[in-house]
Each structure stands twice: as C-alpha cells, then as structure tokens.
XYZ file of C-alpha atoms in Angstrom:
363
model
C -28.178 -29.795 -8.776
C -24.943 -30.238 -10.769
C -22.270 -32.750 -9.745
C -18.773 -31.663 -10.764
C -15.151 -31.557 -9.623
C -13.809 -28.990 -7.182
C -10.580 -28.577 -5.228
C -11.560 -28.652 -1.555
C -9.369 -27.428 1.316
C -10.573 -29.575 4.205
C -8.267 -27.969 6.793
C -5.448 -25.378 6.938
C -1.964 -26.597 6.009
C -3.210 -29.596 4.003
C -2.981 -30.071 0.203
C -6.137 -29.467 -1.809
C -8.279 -32.531 -2.498
C -10.013 -32.778 -5.891
C -13.485 -34.085 -5.006
C -16.865 -34.576 -6.592
C -19.147 -31.863 -5.177
C -22.804 -30.967 -5.584
C -23.557 -27.423 -6.714
C -27.112 -26.272 -5.995
C -29.031 -24.109 -8.489
C -28.941 -20.320 -8.111
C -31.524 -18.656 -5.871
C -33.019 -15.197 -6.518
C -30.304 -12.656 -7.379
C -27.704 -15.372 -7.980
C -25.895 -16.779 -11.016
C -24.444 -20.243 -11.637
C -21.267 -20.154 -13.700
C -19.326 -22.808 -15.588
C -15.651 -22.017 -14.913
C -13.285 -22.318 -17.874
C -10.017 -21.090 -16.308
C -8.649 -19.805 -13.036
C -5.373 -18.246 -11.936
C -3.557 -19.175 -8.745
C -2.887 -16.130 -6.569
C -0.811 -15.781 -3.403
C -4.048 -14.908 -1.547
C -5.214 -18.510 -2.115
C -1.939 -19.635 -0.504
C -2.684 -17.347 2.499
C -6.038 -19.130 2.790
C -4.516 -22.635 2.554
C -1.968 -21.830 5.266
C -4.706 -20.530 7.588
C -3.432 -16.921 7.402
C -6.462 -15.365 5.696
C -8.730 -13.437 8.106
C -12.161 -14.812 9.032
C -12.106 -17.696 6.537
C -13.798 -20.998 7.397
C -12.985 -24.600 6.452
C -13.781 -26.816 4.610
C -13.685 -24.363 1.716
C -13.296 -24.226 -2.067
C -10.582 -21.578 -2.722
C -9.861 -19.641 -5.920
C -10.772 -16.056 -6.820
C -9.262 -15.324 -10.248
C -11.684 -17.047 -12.595
C -13.500 -16.650 -15.899
C -16.277 -18.689 -17.453
C -19.749 -18.642 -18.940
C -23.153 -18.198 -17.317
C -24.877 -21.591 -16.987
C -28.141 -20.437 -15.392
C -29.572 -17.418 -13.589
C -31.797 -17.000 -10.571
C -35.006 -15.004 -10.362
C -34.563 -11.248 -10.849
C -31.138 -11.392 -12.547
C -31.158 -8.951 -15.469
C -27.537 -7.996 -16.246
C -26.582 -11.323 -17.863
C -28.047 -14.415 -19.494
C -26.947 -18.025 -20.002
C -24.009 -18.263 -22.406
C -22.539 -14.836 -21.560
C -18.793 -14.723 -20.906
C -17.950 -13.400 -17.447
C -15.143 -12.673 -15.000
C -15.810 -13.334 -11.315
C -15.032 -10.466 -8.943
C -13.399 -10.969 -5.551
C -14.447 -7.389 -4.761
C -18.205 -7.008 -5.319
C -19.976 -3.904 -6.528
C -23.425 -3.984 -4.945
C -24.241 -0.510 -6.255
C -26.203 0.379 -3.128
C -23.750 1.001 -0.273
C -22.209 4.398 0.452
C -18.856 3.306 -1.019
C -20.397 2.055 -4.277
C -22.291 5.352 -4.585
C -19.090 7.370 -4.067
C -17.430 7.904 -7.489
C -13.980 8.017 -5.855
C -14.284 4.668 -4.069
C -13.913 1.162 -5.483
C -14.600 -0.531 -2.153
C -17.940 -2.203 -1.381
C -19.373 -2.832 2.066
C -20.427 -6.307 0.955
C -16.758 -7.326 0.646
C -15.064 -9.872 2.917
C -13.211 -7.087 4.766
C -16.569 -5.737 6.011
C -18.537 -8.971 6.438
C -17.294 -12.540 5.869
C -18.115 -14.079 2.482
C -17.818 -17.702 3.621
C -21.503 -18.266 2.874
C -23.719 -16.566 0.296
C -25.687 -13.477 1.446
C -28.588 -15.626 2.736
C -26.033 -17.376 5.051
C -26.248 -20.745 3.271
C -23.827 -22.575 0.972
C -24.458 -23.884 -2.570
C -21.681 -26.474 -2.207
C -21.790 -29.864 -0.536
C -19.411 -32.828 -0.568
C -19.803 -36.246 1.090
C -22.899 -34.899 2.841
C -21.041 -31.941 4.348
C -21.555 -28.213 3.731
C -18.517 -26.640 2.020
C -17.787 -22.932 2.503
C -17.394 -20.392 -0.296
C -14.258 -18.220 -0.607
C -14.897 -14.491 -1.230
C -18.270 -15.727 -2.559
C -16.696 -16.888 -5.809
C -14.683 -20.130 -5.237
C -13.152 -20.499 -8.693
C -11.424 -23.854 -7.970
C -14.628 -25.610 -9.024
C -16.046 -26.535 -12.422
C -19.285 -24.761 -11.435
C -19.903 -22.087 -8.822
C -22.885 -20.016 -7.627
C -22.398 -16.320 -6.839
C -24.416 -13.140 -6.213
C -25.091 -11.200 -9.435
C -23.091 -8.198 -8.204
C -19.856 -10.265 -8.025
C -19.904 -10.946 -11.779
C -18.763 -8.753 -14.693
C -20.088 -9.563 -18.159
C -17.251 -9.212 -20.675
C -16.695 -9.045 -24.441
C -17.632 -12.312 -26.176
C -14.317 -12.228 -28.075
C -12.207 -12.453 -24.876
C -10.108 -15.642 -24.422
C -11.193 -16.821 -20.970
C -7.936 -18.684 -20.251
C -6.042 -15.385 -20.622
C -8.374 -12.751 -19.154
C -9.089 -14.690 -15.942
C -5.974 -12.917 -14.550
C -7.814 -9.597 -14.854
C -10.113 -10.707 -12.032
C -7.431 -10.040 -9.415
C -3.680 -10.128 -9.997
C -3.273 -8.054 -13.130
C -5.984 -5.486 -12.392
C -4.700 -4.994 -8.834
C -1.098 -4.320 -9.862
C -1.799 -2.351 -13.036
C -4.492 -0.317 -11.277
C -2.224 0.393 -8.288
C 0.000 2.387 -10.658
C -2.656 3.921 -12.922
C -5.481 4.614 -10.448
C -4.161 4.541 -6.873
C -0.755 6.190 -7.278
C -1.709 8.076 -10.478
C 1.876 7.762 -11.740
C 2.885 10.831 -13.762
C 4.871 10.789 -17.032
C 8.622 11.183 -16.503
C 8.523 10.014 -12.867
C 10.624 7.393 -11.069
C 9.089 4.265 -9.544
C 10.270 1.334 -7.412
C 8.401 -1.966 -7.226
C 9.131 -4.375 -4.352
C 8.284 -7.955 -5.362
C 8.080 -9.288 -8.907
C 5.351 -11.893 -8.700
C 2.298 -11.568 -10.947
C 1.035 -8.492 -9.088
C 4.418 -6.731 -8.946
C 5.017 -7.353 -12.658
C 1.565 -5.897 -13.332
C 2.628 -2.768 -11.388
C 5.681 -2.565 -13.701
C 3.331 -2.656 -16.712
C 1.131 0.044 -15.164
C 4.106 2.338 -14.463
C 5.294 1.900 -18.053
C 1.809 2.602 -19.448
C 1.654 5.774 -17.296
C 4.910 7.028 -18.842
C 7.343 6.610 -15.918
C 10.910 7.290 -17.096
C 12.654 5.068 -14.557
C 11.172 1.837 -13.194
C 13.324 0.063 -10.595
C 12.341 -3.556 -9.887
C 13.399 -5.021 -6.518
C 13.416 -8.753 -5.729
C 15.659 -11.353 -4.062
C 14.811 -13.821 -6.892
C 17.063 -12.886 -9.834
C 15.107 -15.237 -12.105
C 12.369 -12.580 -12.180
C 14.584 -9.850 -13.668
C 14.416 -10.825 -17.370
C 10.593 -10.773 -17.331
C 10.563 -7.461 -15.427
C 12.828 -5.862 -18.072
C 10.689 -7.276 -20.886
C 7.646 -5.605 -19.280
C 9.298 -2.198 -18.822
C 11.675 -2.195 -15.829
C 14.739 -0.007 -16.477
C 16.754 -1.294 -13.478
C 16.591 -4.549 -11.502
C 18.228 -4.807 -8.075
C 18.615 -7.573 -5.503
C 18.715 -6.325 -1.867
C 21.093 -9.214 -1.036
C 23.768 -7.653 -3.264
C 24.123 -4.673 -0.893
C 25.413 -4.239 2.642
C 23.125 -1.244 3.333
C 19.297 -1.139 3.602
C 17.583 -1.153 0.201
C 15.856 2.189 0.898
C 19.303 3.812 1.144
C 20.345 2.194 -2.147
C 17.217 3.528 -3.893
C 17.706 7.004 -2.424
C 21.295 7.080 -3.698
C 20.253 5.804 -7.137
C 17.685 8.578 -7.548
C 19.177 11.445 -5.544
C 16.258 11.915 -3.152
C 14.143 8.758 -3.369
C 11.615 7.640 -5.977
C 8.389 9.500 -6.775
C 6.300 6.339 -6.335
C 7.003 3.056 -4.546
C 4.875 -0.099 -4.449
C 5.078 -3.043 -2.044
C 3.702 -6.174 -3.743
C 4.958 -8.858 -1.336
C 3.082 -8.502 1.946
C 5.902 -8.306 4.528
C 6.182 -5.685 7.279
C 9.895 -5.040 6.636
C 9.443 -4.423 2.917
C 6.407 -2.218 3.589
C 8.607 0.074 5.712
C 11.478 -0.073 3.181
C 9.087 0.871 0.360
C 7.739 3.800 2.369
C 11.251 5.031 3.225
C 12.433 4.709 -0.392
C 10.004 7.264 -1.827
C 11.018 10.917 -1.520
C 10.252 12.582 1.795
C 8.208 15.489 0.424
C 5.903 14.358 -2.380
C 6.627 10.631 -2.531
C 3.695 8.231 -2.682
C 3.977 4.645 -1.392
C 1.217 2.191 -2.255
C 0.650 -0.944 -0.168
C -0.434 -3.718 -2.555
C 0.818 -6.876 -0.815
C -1.330 -8.639 1.752
C 0.061 -9.235 5.230
C -0.879 -12.300 7.255
C -3.972 -11.930 9.411
C -3.168 -10.156 12.701
C 0.074 -8.531 11.458
C 1.074 -5.096 12.736
C 3.620 -2.566 11.466
C 5.417 0.047 13.562
C 7.006 3.000 11.751
C 8.962 6.116 12.555
C 6.343 8.916 12.253
C 8.863 11.304 10.675
C 8.581 9.153 7.534
C 5.134 10.718 7.076
C 5.601 14.047 8.826
C 7.640 15.541 5.983
C 4.920 14.954 3.422
C 5.073 11.397 2.134
C 1.746 9.732 1.337
C 1.195 6.087 2.350
C -1.886 4.464 0.915
C -3.345 1.033 0.297
C -5.185 -0.393 -2.648
C -7.689 -3.200 -2.521
C -8.397 -5.791 -5.222
C -8.851 -4.349 -8.659
C -6.462 -1.463 -8.121
C -9.164 1.155 -7.531
C -11.421 0.137 -10.420
C -15.085 -0.158 -9.551
C -15.166 -3.860 -10.307
C -18.315 -4.483 -12.389
C -17.709 -1.326 -14.439
C -13.899 -1.379 -14.623
C -13.031 -5.006 -15.390
C -15.021 -5.153 -18.687
C -13.206 -1.961 -19.801
C -9.891 -3.582 -18.911
C -10.859 -6.621 -21.026
C -11.589 -4.279 -23.943
C -8.144 -2.677 -23.492
C -6.623 -6.177 -23.506
C -8.395 -6.968 -26.795
C -7.104 -3.656 -28.212
C -3.559 -4.824 -27.219
C -2.995 -1.828 -24.915
C -1.042 -4.210 -22.634
C 0.074 -7.830 -22.832
C -0.938 -9.570 -19.626
C -0.343 -12.950 -21.364
C 3.342 -12.509 -20.464
C 2.384 -13.169 -16.818
C 1.288 -16.740 -17.638
C 4.160 -19.121 -16.851
C 2.398 -22.496 -16.770
C -0.966 -23.889 -17.878
C -2.020 -26.972 -15.934
C -5.032 -29.292 -16.021
C -7.380 -28.919 -13.061
C -6.254 -32.224 -11.490
C -2.748 -30.743 -11.015
C -3.869 -27.775 -8.907
C -1.485 -28.761 -6.062
C 1.408 -28.758 -8.541
C 0.448 -25.155 -9.350
C 0.858 -24.216 -5.684
C 4.250 -25.953 -5.573
C 5.362 -23.755 -8.509
C 4.024 -20.670 -6.704
C 5.926 -21.512 -3.508
C 9.109 -22.100 -5.523
C 8.834 -18.601 -7.053
C 8.257 -20.069 -10.514
C-alpha cells in the first residue's frame, strides 16, 4: 500500500481537500500509476458541482493525466513498470461490440453504460481516514498514485513530455478529433466554433489542420479571441455585440450558414444556435459540450428535415482511445500541432482549488 497526497471531493459544492490517502496495490488486470501531471477540465467542475450523472462521493476527481507505470497486476502484458502512459477516460476493452466495430470509438465499459465509481470488481483502491473513496471514470488523476484497469491506459512514446501531453487524454483529443474524425471537415469549408475554452480552441486547431478556409470563433469572453486567432480562427464574434440571434449573424456572414458547426460549451441554447447556424442542406453540427445531468433540449424538427446532420462526439473525438492517443502523441512530437498553446497556468498540486478558480473565471 502506498500513502500519498490526493485531492478529495468529500461532498458536492465543497472545495477539494488535499489529503493523505492510501492506494492499494493493483489486482489482476490492473495497473498502478505514478501521476506526473494532470489537466483541469470543465467535466471535473461538473462533478464538483454535483451535475455529473451517476457519480458518487467522496471521490477523487481528475481525468486528464499522464504518468509512469509504478507496478502491474497479474496478467498485464501491454506495459511494464517505468513506461510512460496517458490515462483514458474512455476505455477500450477490445471485447465489446463497439470496440470490435472499426467505426466506433465508444466502449460499453464506459461510465455512460455502467458507472465507473468503483473498479470493475466493485471495490475501491483508495481509502482516507478509514473511509472508502470512490474513483472517477476509473482514473482519478488528482492523486499522486492511482490504480486503473489495463484497458484504460495508453502506453506512449518515451520522449513525450508528460506535463504537456496530459491534455491529450481528454480536452485536446476531444476537440481536435471532433473536427478531424467526427465532422470530417473538408478543405475549403467554413466552420463555426461555439465556446473557446480548451476544447473549443482544440476544435479550431482541428478545423485548421483539415484545411477549412474560414473558421469563425464565437464566445462572449473577448479575452479568448487573440488565442483563437493565433490557433487559426479567421473571424471572432461576440453574440453580445448583436441585436439578432447569433445563428442569423452566422448565416448572413456566410450566405447560407456554415458547412460545420461545433458546440463546445454545454448549454441547451447554444446547442440549438449551433445547429441552426450550419447550412440547412448539407450542414453538420457536432455536439461536443457536456450538458448538466438531466438536461433536455427541444428543437424545431424542420432544422433537421431539410438535411442537416446533428451528431455528438464522446471523449477522444472518435479516436479508439488505446490505439489513437499514442498516435496523437507521435503527431505532437512531430510538431503537427502545438497543443502547448492551450496551457495557461502551471500550478503545484497543493493549489488545485486555485486552478478551479481560474477555470470559473474563464482564465
């Protein structure tokens, strides 16, 4: 058993508490990982506010982490102690019907199908002050050590800087992949991205890499515009600068609506605006943002009747996680994109709550 620090959420709506926790050794089919770096993602904020479906407290959040393998359980063959790895919030078990389908990146072992609050044997590897602590999406990266199933880990190139590529575990791969894999953005096309957080900016990078000729970035926070332009946005617009709905503004700017639109916020109103802003015949709208648990959206069916496509993308932007993330790391090392530009602050672990304050402030 290893004693180490972890940021524990004891109850919804409360700040994280950095505690000493005990981390049990890995059982068969499991891996214990020493975390080196983790990103903070809006999904962790959903969890802390009690808006994440089927989560249980107390819990160690975090799902955007990279580290090295500390020890392996019986039967683990795809990695060994010392290997550099990225933890995957979308597993790839390799056995379910989705994993066997070459067109799917979903896995039936994911939290959307069955809760990942405890490891597959329905026990926890974390305890604190004599209490069982729940896992988050099986990976819980807000801990110095974590234990996970083998199929939620991707072994990556030994040359990768872990404090930079941890973002590829969720935020960057989701946004970039939404453009490249889910929408399949074509060269010369027009795109609109709603929301310029880490995921939305990653969509901008994906649209640029795919050869889009016009990339319109939409956000009410003007401080995001300089970074969006640096990453490839051709236009930046603030809905508050207009008296008409933003979908009408985008339609006027492009003549008939954009070819591809992406919602990377997670609000019902912007989901509908994004759908209405892509052209009515061949437009594709991709839902990337995550709505609060229990949310519902009502739309005018004629938005779809004329031919628009509305689709969602789950973590990893349609990459099969264990296969796709290592390839993405290789592309990073080959400088095919610069995800480092998404990093605004680097904080010591003890200041994790300060990180969330920066997130809430849009910084």
